[in-house]
Structure formats: structure tokens, C-alpha cells
């Protein structure tokens, strides 16, 4: 048991990945739809690619969503609205009118006015008084009277309050009482109250009952009946029947007998997809693979996108186009690189192909969008860059979907164009959330992106300000190296921002003993004069260790610490080595004067080593000319190559030559030289 525990402890990173691997499979299985997968892929407007298809069993023909929607609209229109008759209203209205009548009309008014008026009120209130009717309800309604008795009546039989003026005129027209019609209107207007109101409860129940009787199928297809032949175009009734067969097939596949088999099938496909991701990371991105935090980060991003898509599917299948899947490659590119971002995006899209309808269309759209995001999204720390890139991604979405739309539909239908607005919303969400997600991920997973690098490049930051105060010469040297390295990185297509930040911080370890480095010495006093060459070399070499310690203390990202660690590689502190050799002869231990390494392992760290050496050594040039600078740069970088300092840097001879050219040109500019032309 102890041996097993020891093995687990020794291989805890691998054990964690295994646990993470199976947890990912189970989580994705949980999010996947509870249904089998139809074994045929088909698209509307495309030829049937398989052999002749016959119905494998009896199944109903399902109505399309559009048919059901139209039928529901017709049913809702056909349901008569319900109105309730309140018989207690009129006695209150009548009593109020009788009480105020004498105050409103003088004694000189004939008594016949009151008799005629209240007789008419009895008449209209017995039929029913309503405020008004909506346009769509002008016709027949259901009126609920005493004892919940319902009868159909015409809306014209009821009195509408907005017709009060016409009612008064008609009542007293061509009558001796006609002169009082204005006074009657003023008398009735504030007092009349409707005794018929719409009963929403009864109306809604009636609609629900009518809608529940709608059949979602029309006819059946008997077993053995020919559905479609090879090469026939999938359209019209054929498409409807195939969709119906697909629904029935998937629902029958996911039953108690086949449940285990379908789960195993989905599980194997998910396991294979996640395994491909791990193998890719192990073979091509070993630094990511060995870092469990980064692997977990990638897995959680995949899971998050699958969750968002399945969540959107529960409400409406078209909502999947609102899910900003293009954020995935953008975020991963910000923290890692374009190839990793695109690879993870493609695998995630393939996984979602099991979940979404029209999987080929969806996969095509998302992969194209992912490729565009990798080609266009760069320098995320520039706000305009993200806006332009997301605009291009959205445009590709719109064009691609439009192409699929006219292929399948053969025409433009304005009622189906709403989905184009979903892509615009997708783009808006991507712009708004990309930067926020990157910031959140930086804090949660302790990762760094180009956005955080931009913050670190601020020379007013605490650490750089401290460097400028304690070691002003080193600070100036770092700025010069940063400018040289950045220009070289741009020339060969490396990460210029990363190189610049690495250059700014590469010598922070010199703050511990600033006067032991020539760029910080004032006057002719040199503390190395009182030390043995071996001791001096130790102080010089230790600035790397001090820099790493200081960087970790100030929470600098690992990518920046790497620059501090490797910027001298395994090179020799030659000045003190030669000085010691002059004293002791040939009995000098070279290891005491050599930096511990490691050597540069990327283009960016190699660029820093070249730029640092060239800039530092250039201070010793007394009478620089263009030929002198040319020879000087060649000599320094060729020596580094001879010592195999760039063996692990993944940099080509062609790129090194480009870097040499940039460094020469920059030094020429620094010393304000002109090229010497032959006479």
C-alpha cells in the first residue's frame, strides 16, 4: 500500500490529469442531449447521398414549426373572447345619477327628460355597457351573465362608452328635448361605468384548451414504404418526412434498452476528442501540458462553451448563433498562441456537432470564424484591434450563413431574417466580454496575456521606478535593450510586446549590488579592484538569481522570469575569467565563471540575449564607424552561435541574419553615423 501511495505521489501530475480527463468526459456527457444520433446526414436542397431509403418502422409525419405556428395563430384567432356581465354596477350608477340630477338640471327642465333618460339607461345597461372593443374582437363574443351562463352575442349589441355622444344625439334628435342634449352629455359622461369587462382568465383557458387539441402530426408513413431514392433532392414533403423519421429514430434510440449503448458511444467519442487535445499539448506544447493549471484552464473553457450552447438550445435552436464561441480562440491566443487556440476551438466545435441541429452548417460556420479570429486578432491591448477583428468575424458569420440560407431555401424570406441579427448580437457580446474574461482569467488562474504585459511595460511601475532610482545606468541600459529587442522581434514576427517587457525587467537583479556593474559606476572607483576575480564573477553571475527572486517576490509572470533566467544562457564572464587565468595560469575552473543557464528556448529569449550583449558591449566602442559596428555585431552574435546558445531557441539562420541587420541599423542611428560610401 505504501508503495502504491509513493507512486501516486511521484506521479501526482499524471494522476491529476487522469482525474481531470475522466471528469471532463462525465461533465460533457451530462450536458449532451438525451437522444441518439440519426445515422444519415442530409440538408434541405441537397441530393440524397445514400442508397434508397425505406421506412424502417411506422412513424407519424410531424408538422414543421412554421405549420404549427400558423395553426396556433389561426386557433387563437378563432377562439371567441369571454366578457363578464356585472349586474351590480347599474344600481350604483343609477343611484348616483338620481342623486345628482336635481343639482345638474334646473326645475324649468321638463320632467319628461328625466323619464326618457333613465328609460334609455335601463335599456342599455340591461344589454351591457363596455368601454370599447379591440379591432380584432369586433364581431362575436362570449358574454357570461348570471349563474355563469354563456351566450354568444354580437359586439354591436353592446353599448360602447366612446359612443356616448352619438347615443345622446340619437336619443333626443327631432325631439323637443333636443335643446338639452349637451347638458345630458355633460351629466352622463363622468358617471357612466361599464358593466361588461373582458374575462382574461376564461379567455386564456379557452385558448389553452383549443391549442391542446392541435395535432402536431399529419398522417403516417407505413413500414417499408419508399421515402427517397439516391440522388433525389431533399426538399418539400421529402424533407418533412425525413425530419419526422429523424425525430422518431432518435427518440426510439434513447430508450431503456439502448440507453447504455448510446452513453458508451457518446463517451468514446468525447474521450477520443479530449485525448487528441492532451496528445497535441504533450507533443507540441509541452510547457502547457506539464502545467496542470493551464490544462485545467483549457478544459474549463471548453466546458463553459458547451454549457452555453446547450443552455441556449433549451430555449430556441437558433439561439446557438448568439453564443460567442469565437471568444474561445481569442482568449486562448491571448494566453498561449494561435495554433493552440485554433486546435482547441476546432475540437470544441466538433463536440458541439453532436449537440446542435444542422451540424455540418454549424461546424463550417464556427471553424471559419475561428480561423478568421486567429488571422485577425492580434495586439489585444489595442482596443481598435479587437473591434476590427470582431467586425471581420461577424461579417464572415453573416456571409457564410447567407450562403447556406439561399442554398437550402432558394429564396429570401423576411420572416426568417431575424437570425442575422443574432450574429450581430454575437459580435457585440464578443467585443464586450473578451477583455473582461481575459482580465478575470488572469486573476483566477494567475496567467498573463498581452494586456497584462502592457501594464508591466509602464516604466512608472513600482519595480521599474525602483530600478531607475537604485541603478539608473542599468535602467537606461534596459530601455535601450528593450528598443533594440522590440525592433528585432517585429522584423522576424516574434511577440514584440513580450520581448520588450522581458528586456525591461531582465536586469532587475542588479539592484542588490548596483555599483558592481559598470553602467552604474561613477568616477574611477571600481569595487571590483578590491576583490578576487572569482568573487567578482560570482557577484556578476548572481544578479540573475537575485533578479528571479525579486521577480517572484513582486509577482511577475513566469514568462517574464524566463527572460531573467536565460538572458545570459551558459555564457562565460570572460573578463574576470581571463583575469583569474592571468593570475593562476591554466588551473582555473571555468565553471566558476560561467552562468548556470539555461540557454534561450524561444525566439523572444534569443532576441533578448543578442540585444543585451550587443547593447552592453557597444559602450566600449571608442570610435564607432559603420564597418566597426558591422564587424562588432557579427562577432558577438557569431560567438553566441558557436557556443550553441540558440540551440533550443527554435530560431532560423535567416531570422538571426535579420536580427543582426536590425541591430546594426539601430546602433548606427544611436551613434548618428552615415554609411561610408567608397570614393
XYZ file of C-alpha atoms in Angstrom:
679
model
C 0.000 0.000 0.000
C 2.864 2.321 0.883
C 4.494 1.634 -2.462
C 1.267 2.491 -4.287
C 0.948 5.762 -2.375
C 4.584 6.596 -3.142
C 3.972 6.024 -6.853
C 0.860 8.213 -6.742
C 2.827 10.954 -5.001
C 5.686 10.746 -7.505
C 3.243 10.870 -10.419
C 0.712 13.234 -8.904
C 0.708 15.452 -12.009
C -0.222 12.487 -14.213
C -2.840 11.302 -11.688
C -4.385 14.765 -11.683
C -4.592 14.750 -15.488
C -6.262 11.329 -15.469
C -8.848 12.516 -12.923
C -9.372 15.712 -14.938
C -9.713 13.683 -18.153
C -12.487 11.443 -16.837
C -14.212 14.324 -15.034
C -14.320 16.191 -18.334
C -15.870 13.179 -20.092
C -18.579 12.830 -17.424
C -19.342 16.568 -17.422
C -19.721 16.668 -21.206
C -21.864 13.531 -21.177
C -24.164 15.218 -18.682
C -24.512 18.266 -20.943
C -25.127 16.249 -24.095
C -28.761 15.875 -25.264
C -30.787 12.871 -24.155
C -31.224 11.442 -27.606
C -29.479 9.227 -30.109
C -27.920 10.395 -33.344
C -29.648 9.794 -36.679
C -27.328 7.752 -38.894
C -27.981 9.833 -42.027
C -26.844 13.412 -42.613
C -28.965 15.437 -45.021
C -29.633 19.048 -45.894
C -32.557 20.779 -47.482
C -31.906 21.449 -51.151
C -29.055 18.917 -51.376
C -29.195 15.477 -53.127
C -29.700 12.334 -51.031
C -26.235 10.747 -50.909
C -27.187 7.308 -49.620
C -28.931 4.264 -51.043
C -32.719 4.229 -51.466
C -34.343 4.726 -48.077
C -37.385 2.756 -46.915
C -39.319 3.359 -43.707
C -37.778 1.079 -41.018
C -40.974 1.280 -38.927
C -44.338 3.039 -38.819
C -43.989 6.689 -37.859
C -46.101 9.856 -37.974
C -45.262 12.838 -40.197
C -44.510 15.785 -37.952
C -45.682 19.219 -38.906
C -42.981 21.838 -39.358
C -42.524 24.612 -36.792
C -43.869 27.073 -39.353
C -47.020 24.992 -39.927
C -47.627 24.637 -36.198
C -47.086 28.356 -35.673
C -49.620 29.243 -38.387
C -52.115 26.742 -36.991
C -51.734 28.142 -33.492
C -52.322 31.647 -34.792
C -55.477 30.501 -36.570
C -56.734 28.691 -33.476
C -56.104 31.723 -31.254
C -57.958 33.934 -33.711
C -60.898 31.516 -33.835
C -61.382 31.418 -30.049
C -64.104 33.884 -29.051
C -63.088 36.169 -26.191
C -65.062 35.964 -22.934
C -66.636 39.014 -21.266
C -68.306 39.085 -17.836
C -71.585 40.901 -17.112
C -71.669 42.595 -13.702
C -75.318 43.248 -12.715
C -74.353 45.094 -9.509
C -72.877 48.030 -11.433
C -76.046 49.651 -12.788
C -77.926 50.081 -9.459
C -74.947 52.061 -8.151
C -74.690 54.139 -11.333
C -78.446 54.808 -11.331
C -78.496 55.854 -7.675
C -75.597 58.231 -8.256
C -77.295 59.782 -11.290
C -80.616 60.247 -9.479
C -78.894 61.989 -6.578
C -77.046 64.423 -8.833
C -79.880 65.001 -11.363
C -81.609 67.827 -9.494
C -78.318 69.624 -8.922
C -77.410 69.422 -12.598
C -80.748 70.346 -14.189
C -82.887 73.347 -13.114
C -86.602 72.993 -12.213
C -87.591 74.515 -15.542
C -86.460 71.338 -17.378
C -89.451 69.150 -18.372
C -89.916 66.016 -16.267
C -90.091 64.007 -19.488
C -86.308 64.491 -19.879
C -85.614 62.508 -16.730
C -88.107 59.805 -17.678
C -86.685 59.399 -21.189
C -83.084 59.475 -19.962
C -83.459 56.773 -17.291
C -85.568 54.575 -19.558
C -82.731 54.586 -22.103
C -80.175 53.885 -19.375
C -82.234 50.881 -18.197
C -82.239 49.640 -21.765
C -78.501 49.926 -22.500
C -77.385 48.582 -19.091
C -79.659 45.571 -19.460
C -77.806 44.722 -22.690
C -74.379 45.683 -21.379
C -72.058 48.682 -21.349
C -68.420 48.274 -22.312
C -65.552 50.760 -22.698
C -64.716 49.657 -26.241
C -63.513 46.631 -28.219
C -60.108 45.965 -29.773
C -60.153 45.861 -33.554
C -59.631 42.081 -33.684
C -62.601 41.449 -31.343
C -65.226 43.410 -33.255
C -67.657 40.654 -34.180
C -68.928 37.907 -31.893
C -68.009 37.419 -28.238
C -68.983 35.119 -25.376
C -70.912 37.010 -22.710
C -71.025 35.480 -19.221
C -74.190 36.509 -17.374
C -75.946 35.369 -14.193
C -75.134 31.873 -12.999
C -72.136 31.640 -15.348
C -74.469 31.249 -18.298
C -72.628 31.935 -21.536
C -74.183 33.125 -24.747
C -72.738 34.396 -27.966
C -73.602 37.957 -28.869
C -72.561 40.479 -31.477
C -70.372 43.279 -30.181
C -72.671 45.777 -31.893
C -75.428 44.804 -29.435
C -73.441 46.270 -26.531
C -73.174 49.944 -25.764
C -69.668 51.451 -26.003
C -68.753 54.385 -23.804
C -66.856 56.011 -26.652
C -70.215 56.228 -28.479
C -71.888 58.286 -25.715
C -72.082 61.457 -27.783
C -73.836 59.648 -30.654
C -76.170 57.926 -28.182
C -77.310 61.256 -26.696
C -77.877 62.793 -30.098
C -79.915 59.832 -31.343
C -81.988 59.709 -28.174
C -83.112 63.343 -28.297
C -82.874 64.052 -32.014
C -86.026 65.542 -33.548
C -87.492 65.919 -30.071
C -88.480 68.979 -28.064
C -85.822 67.848 -25.618
C -83.087 68.205 -28.258
C -82.004 71.528 -26.758
C -80.824 69.720 -23.617
C -78.528 67.165 -25.322
C -75.280 68.986 -24.433
C -76.310 69.205 -20.775
C -77.250 65.497 -20.824
C -73.847 64.547 -22.256
C -72.024 66.577 -19.572
C -74.245 64.940 -16.957
C -73.658 61.325 -18.102
C -70.010 61.432 -19.155
C -68.352 61.391 -15.710
C -70.922 58.995 -14.186
C -71.279 56.098 -16.627
C -69.297 52.960 -15.663
C -69.037 49.788 -17.812
C -70.773 46.663 -16.514
C -69.168 44.380 -19.104
C -65.420 43.678 -18.908
C -63.140 41.157 -20.562
C -62.567 37.979 -18.579
C -58.897 37.186 -19.264
C -58.977 34.017 -17.164
C -61.800 32.391 -19.153
C -60.341 33.632 -22.453
C -56.896 32.184 -21.735
C -58.348 28.877 -20.601
C -60.380 28.665 -23.786
C -57.273 29.335 -25.876
C -55.246 26.757 -23.954
C -57.960 24.163 -24.421
C -58.178 24.888 -28.134
C -54.376 24.804 -28.526
C -54.183 21.481 -26.682
C -56.341 19.918 -29.378
C -53.868 20.822 -32.116
C -52.269 17.773 -33.667
C -48.526 18.013 -34.204
C -48.584 15.325 -36.824
C -50.397 14.836 -40.106
C -50.674 11.334 -41.457
C -48.289 8.407 -41.070
C -45.688 6.545 -43.102
C -46.058 2.753 -43.069
C -43.121 0.451 -42.577
C -41.403 -0.498 -45.817
C -42.682 2.474 -47.782
C -40.083 4.125 -50.002
C -39.145 7.553 -48.647
C -36.431 8.798 -51.009
C -34.127 7.407 -53.690
C -30.431 8.038 -54.172
C -29.683 11.319 -55.928
C -33.126 12.792 -55.315
C -33.128 16.353 -53.986
C -34.185 16.664 -50.346
C -36.975 19.254 -50.397
C -40.676 19.789 -49.778
C -42.573 16.784 -48.422
C -39.478 14.559 -48.670
C -37.608 16.856 -46.297
C -40.553 16.895 -43.855
C -40.778 13.083 -43.847
C -37.010 12.723 -43.325
C -37.114 15.168 -40.413
C -40.009 13.182 -38.913
C -38.078 9.920 -39.298
C -35.045 11.539 -37.685
C -37.076 12.627 -34.639
C -38.700 9.229 -34.209
C -35.426 7.391 -34.747
C -33.600 9.441 -32.115
C -36.422 9.137 -29.575
C -36.639 5.358 -30.061
C -32.855 5.001 -29.916
C -32.757 6.622 -26.489
C -34.874 4.153 -24.571
C -34.171 1.865 -21.668
C -32.818 -0.927 -23.871
C -30.399 1.247 -25.845
C -29.557 3.795 -23.136
C -26.277 2.163 -22.135
C -25.100 1.701 -25.707
C -25.769 5.330 -26.639
C -23.982 6.554 -23.491
C -20.983 4.365 -24.292
C -20.936 5.646 -27.877
C -21.029 9.299 -26.834
C -18.471 8.625 -24.102
C -15.999 7.039 -26.529
C -16.266 9.953 -28.975
C -15.792 12.525 -26.199
C -12.901 10.548 -24.723
C -11.191 10.358 -28.111
C -11.615 14.111 -28.686
C -10.195 15.070 -25.281
C -7.375 12.558 -25.729
C -6.419 14.241 -29.006
C -6.178 17.545 -27.146
C -3.903 16.082 -24.470
C -1.693 14.410 -27.080
C -1.416 17.685 -29.003
C -0.369 19.528 -25.845
C 2.140 16.837 -24.898
C 3.762 16.692 -28.346
C 3.680 20.334 -29.440
C 3.013 22.397 -26.295
C 4.937 20.599 -23.571
C 5.148 23.705 -21.361
C 1.377 23.892 -21.283
C 0.990 20.142 -20.773
C 3.200 19.970 -17.686
C 1.332 22.902 -16.116
C -1.877 21.463 -14.625
C -3.320 24.923 -14.054
C -3.114 25.706 -17.765
C -4.578 22.321 -18.764
C -7.447 22.861 -16.316
C -7.959 26.352 -17.732
C -8.305 24.989 -21.285
C -10.695 22.220 -20.194
C -12.909 24.640 -18.263
C -13.144 26.947 -21.275
C -14.295 24.041 -23.458
C -16.836 23.018 -20.825
C -18.077 26.593 -20.492
C -18.731 26.926 -24.239
C -20.530 23.557 -24.406
C -22.659 24.592 -21.427
C -23.613 27.933 -23.011
C -24.568 26.243 -26.280
C -26.686 23.512 -24.668
C -28.324 26.121 -22.433
C -29.250 28.204 -25.498
C -30.652 25.111 -27.233
C -33.194 24.606 -24.453
C -34.912 27.863 -25.384
C -34.537 28.062 -29.150
C -32.323 26.205 -31.606
C -31.445 29.460 -33.364
C -30.095 30.938 -30.114
C -26.931 28.865 -30.609
C -25.782 31.562 -33.027
C -25.846 34.105 -30.192
C -23.325 32.071 -28.179
C -19.956 33.819 -28.736
C -17.906 30.711 -29.497
C -15.240 32.855 -31.225
C -14.239 34.101 -27.757
C -12.612 30.701 -27.129
C -9.780 31.027 -29.692
C -9.389 34.743 -28.885
C -8.893 34.046 -25.174
C -6.588 31.069 -25.730
C -4.496 33.027 -28.216
C -4.159 35.826 -25.664
C -2.685 33.425 -23.083
C -0.942 30.845 -25.266
C -0.634 31.011 -29.059
C -2.723 30.964 -32.242
C -2.179 27.280 -33.030
C -3.321 26.133 -29.591
C -6.348 28.441 -29.745
C -7.427 27.167 -33.160
C -6.862 23.498 -32.273
C -8.973 23.750 -29.107
C -11.644 25.722 -30.995
C -11.906 23.056 -33.717
C -12.197 20.231 -31.168
C -14.871 22.138 -29.231
C -16.808 22.758 -32.448
C -16.629 19.048 -33.316
C -18.006 18.183 -29.862
C -20.866 20.635 -30.344
C -21.632 18.939 -33.671
C -23.257 16.151 -31.620
C -25.477 18.666 -29.850
C -26.699 21.196 -32.425
C -29.079 20.742 -35.368
C -27.682 21.118 -38.909
C -24.298 20.082 -37.553
C -22.396 20.475 -40.834
C -23.587 24.044 -41.261
C -22.753 24.880 -37.637
C -19.299 23.270 -37.762
C -18.453 25.072 -41.005
C -19.536 28.468 -39.634
C -17.636 28.100 -36.364
C -14.413 26.728 -37.850
C -14.311 29.512 -40.453
C -14.954 32.076 -37.687
C -12.183 30.507 -35.591
C -9.707 30.703 -38.474
C -10.602 34.355 -39.077
C -10.159 35.146 -35.384
C -6.669 33.614 -35.444
C -5.721 35.532 -38.582
C -7.063 38.902 -37.472
C -6.951 39.118 -33.670
C -3.588 40.499 -32.603
C -2.386 43.048 -30.077
C -5.433 42.698 -27.823
C -4.107 45.530 -25.688
C -5.167 47.841 -28.529
C -8.936 48.370 -28.323
C -9.286 49.156 -32.026
C -7.671 45.820 -32.915
C -10.357 43.837 -31.105
C -13.191 45.895 -32.615
C -11.880 45.439 -36.155
C -11.262 41.715 -35.687
C -14.690 41.019 -34.212
C -16.245 43.030 -37.048
C -14.489 40.771 -39.559
C -15.581 37.642 -37.666
C -19.199 38.837 -37.653
C -19.038 39.603 -41.368
C -17.773 36.080 -42.077
C -20.626 34.665 -39.983
C -23.182 36.689 -41.956
C -21.774 35.825 -45.385
C -21.394 32.121 -44.581
C -24.867 31.787 -43.123
C -26.375 33.740 -46.030
C -24.736 31.278 -48.445
C -26.218 28.296 -46.578
C -29.578 30.050 -46.340
C -30.008 30.640 -50.074
C -28.787 27.098 -50.822
C -31.405 25.498 -48.575
C -34.290 27.926 -49.043
C -33.689 29.054 -52.621
C -35.120 32.477 -51.797
C -35.104 35.233 -49.203
C -37.923 35.185 -46.657
C -38.130 38.255 -44.494
C -39.731 36.349 -41.612
C -36.563 34.195 -41.295
C -34.042 37.024 -41.427
C -34.127 37.520 -37.640
C -31.231 35.076 -37.308
C -28.911 37.590 -38.988
C -29.468 39.898 -36.023
C -28.311 37.041 -33.756
C -24.882 37.155 -35.400
C -24.701 40.906 -34.792
C -25.601 40.293 -31.150
C -22.927 37.579 -31.076
C -20.334 40.109 -32.240
C -21.452 42.658 -29.651
C -21.182 40.087 -26.836
C -17.724 39.072 -28.086
C -16.442 42.666 -28.018
C -17.899 43.395 -24.584
C -16.886 40.159 -22.860
C -13.495 39.269 -24.410
C -11.447 41.796 -22.441
C -13.439 41.146 -19.252
C -12.924 37.381 -19.483
C -9.203 37.803 -20.109
C -8.909 40.001 -17.001
C -10.914 37.541 -14.858
C -8.856 34.575 -16.079
C -5.618 36.427 -15.317
C -6.688 36.820 -11.699
C -8.250 33.363 -11.222
C -5.575 31.257 -12.927
C -2.538 33.524 -12.410
C -1.961 33.687 -16.172
C -0.642 36.598 -18.173
C -1.711 37.974 -21.527
C -0.592 40.826 -23.774
C -2.967 43.073 -21.836
C -1.097 42.418 -18.584
C 2.208 42.800 -20.449
C 1.128 46.283 -21.492
C 0.627 47.182 -17.827
C 4.064 45.779 -16.949
C 5.704 47.837 -19.712
C 4.819 51.050 -17.885
C 8.152 52.480 -16.721
C 6.340 54.153 -13.821
C 5.513 50.776 -12.296
C 6.839 50.186 -8.782
C 9.657 47.800 -9.732
C 10.959 49.775 -12.718
C 10.804 53.022 -10.764
C 12.850 51.375 -8.012
C 15.353 50.173 -10.636
C 15.697 53.700 -12.039
C 16.415 55.070 -8.539
C 18.835 52.404 -7.311
C 20.551 51.572 -10.617
C 19.921 54.400 -13.120
C 22.599 53.100 -15.504
C 21.018 49.654 -15.582
C 17.601 51.217 -16.104
C 18.891 53.202 -19.098
C 20.588 50.053 -20.433
C 17.297 48.116 -20.098
C 15.420 50.790 -22.038
C 17.964 50.653 -24.838
C 17.854 46.857 -24.932
C 14.039 46.972 -24.969
C 14.075 49.241 -28.026
C 16.588 47.051 -29.868
C 14.810 43.801 -28.984
C 11.388 45.123 -29.884
C 12.566 46.233 -33.325
C 14.203 42.831 -33.927
C 11.068 40.986 -32.810
C 8.896 42.972 -35.181
C 11.296 42.191 -38.035
C 11.018 38.388 -37.630
C 7.377 38.254 -36.500
C 8.011 37.373 -32.837
C 5.983 38.677 -29.885
C 7.276 42.246 -29.713
C 5.384 43.173 -26.550
C 6.678 40.130 -24.679
C 10.278 40.834 -25.753
C 10.009 44.473 -24.720
C 8.693 43.684 -21.239
C 11.264 40.912 -20.784
C 14.013 43.366 -21.721
C 12.784 45.995 -19.270
C 12.988 43.549 -16.340
C 15.905 41.306 -17.357
C 18.499 43.076 -15.189
C 16.446 43.953 -12.080
C 18.737 41.682 -10.045
C 21.460 44.337 -10.338
C 19.559 46.470 -7.814
C 21.079 44.426 -4.982
C 24.655 45.480 -5.874
C 24.324 48.289 -8.432
C 27.849 49.714 -8.078
C 29.428 46.391 -9.084
C 28.138 46.908 -12.631
C 29.980 49.364 -14.862
C 26.914 51.216 -16.132
C 26.145 52.356 -12.544
C 29.688 53.321 -11.548
C 30.555 56.973 -11.129
C 34.061 58.285 -11.497
C 37.058 55.980 -11.416
C 36.081 53.991 -8.308
C 35.538 50.308 -9.093
C 34.671 47.980 -6.158
C 35.985 45.005 -8.137
C 39.532 46.321 -7.664
C 39.402 45.102 -4.056
C 38.045 41.624 -4.902
C 39.406 38.429 -6.336
C 38.294 37.764 -9.929
C 36.357 34.705 -8.770
C 34.438 36.793 -6.202
C 33.701 39.450 -8.793
C 32.435 36.837 -11.239
C 30.205 35.387 -8.532
C 28.612 38.801 -7.876
C 28.069 39.346 -11.616
C 26.552 35.877 -12.104
C 24.348 36.179 -9.023
C 22.424 39.113 -10.481
C 20.402 36.509 -12.392
C 19.444 34.652 -9.190
C 18.696 37.933 -7.407
C 16.544 39.012 -10.352
C 14.497 35.793 -10.274
C 13.970 36.145 -6.511
C 12.941 39.786 -6.838
C 10.605 38.999 -9.753
C 8.838 36.244 -7.810
C 8.532 38.499 -4.790
C 6.820 41.122 -6.968
C 4.558 38.534 -8.665
C 5.961 38.978 -12.164
C 4.596 36.409 -14.654
C 6.630 33.268 -15.337
C 7.109 34.331 -18.966
C 8.983 37.436 -17.779
C 11.002 35.498 -15.188
C 12.155 33.227 -18.033
C 13.828 36.221 -19.682
C 15.709 36.986 -16.463
C 16.763 33.352 -16.124
C 18.101 32.820 -19.645
C 19.332 36.204 -20.877
C 22.986 35.169 -20.340
C 22.416 31.484 -21.086
C 25.579 29.496 -20.190
C 27.965 32.181 -21.401
C 31.287 32.962 -19.740
C 32.107 36.055 -17.654
C 35.157 36.376 -19.854
C 36.777 39.484 -18.352
C 37.180 38.023 -14.862
C 37.891 34.544 -16.232
C 40.838 35.902 -18.214
C 41.945 37.986 -15.222
C 41.935 34.874 -12.991
C 43.728 32.926 -15.696
C 46.476 35.543 -15.831
C 46.957 35.046 -12.098
C 46.673 31.235 -11.808
C 47.737 30.119 -15.269
C 45.862 27.152 -16.716
C 44.490 25.873 -13.362
C 41.242 27.946 -13.491
C 37.887 26.156 -13.087
C 35.840 27.532 -15.974
C 32.541 26.552 -14.269
C 33.160 29.221 -11.591
C 32.977 31.890 -14.294
C 30.079 30.563 -16.328
C 26.381 31.467 -15.956
C 24.281 28.467 -14.843
C 21.774 28.819 -17.716
C 19.505 27.550 -19.114
C 20.075 28.702 -22.680
C 17.280 30.565 -24.543
C 14.340 28.356 -25.516
C 12.290 30.688 -27.741
C 12.768 33.309 -30.420
C 11.920 36.017 -27.925
C 14.513 34.955 -25.317
C 17.141 34.542 -28.059
C 16.449 38.071 -29.311
C 16.955 39.435 -25.797
C 20.306 37.649 -25.407
C 21.570 39.132 -28.694
C 20.244 42.621 -27.984
C 21.573 42.642 -24.417
C 25.077 41.556 -25.413
C 25.285 43.961 -28.346
C 23.990 46.965 -26.390
C 26.243 46.334 -23.378
C 29.350 45.775 -25.480
C 28.617 48.784 -27.707
C 29.501 51.077 -24.779
C 33.126 50.056 -25.231
C 33.265 51.346 -28.825
C 35.552 54.402 -28.855
C 35.376 55.489 -32.476
C 32.352 53.698 -33.940
C 32.024 53.635 -37.690
C 29.680 51.656 -39.861
C 32.296 48.941 -40.677
C 33.263 48.763 -37.000
C 29.636 48.287 -35.922
C 29.049 45.740 -38.667
C 32.043 43.671 -37.600
C 31.266 44.176 -33.905
C 27.674 42.822 -34.141
C 28.751 39.909 -36.333
C 31.487 38.942 -33.869
C 29.245 38.958 -30.778
C 26.328 37.014 -32.257
C 28.559 34.547 -34.124
C 30.315 33.785 -30.844
C 26.957 33.055 -29.177
C 26.061 30.742 -32.053
C 29.427 28.968 -31.788
C 28.698 28.363 -28.099
C 25.306 26.785 -29.064
C 23.363 29.377 -27.088
C 20.472 29.285 -29.586
C 20.282 25.512 -29.940
C 16.861 25.308 -28.220
C 15.504 28.656 -29.377
C 13.588 27.492 -32.480
C 15.140 30.302 -34.486
C 16.499 30.022 -38.034
C 19.740 31.316 -39.558
C 17.674 33.583 -41.783
C 15.944 35.132 -38.754
C 19.304 35.618 -36.991
C 20.628 37.457 -40.047
C 17.556 39.713 -39.994
C 18.148 40.424 -36.302
C 21.789 41.297 -36.991
C 20.697 43.736 -39.680
C 18.219 45.455 -37.343
C 20.760 45.722 -34.504
C 23.379 47.226 -36.835
C 20.917 49.784 -38.159
C 19.778 50.731 -34.658
C 23.350 51.195 -33.430
C 24.110 53.328 -36.472
C 21.121 55.504 -35.572
C 22.181 55.685 -31.920
C 25.676 56.889 -32.836
C 24.301 59.146 -35.614
C 26.519 57.580 -38.249
C 26.210 57.610 -42.007
C 27.187 54.747 -44.229
C 30.668 55.296 -45.650
C 30.449 55.077 -49.411
C 33.609 54.266 -51.366
C 35.136 57.187 -53.209
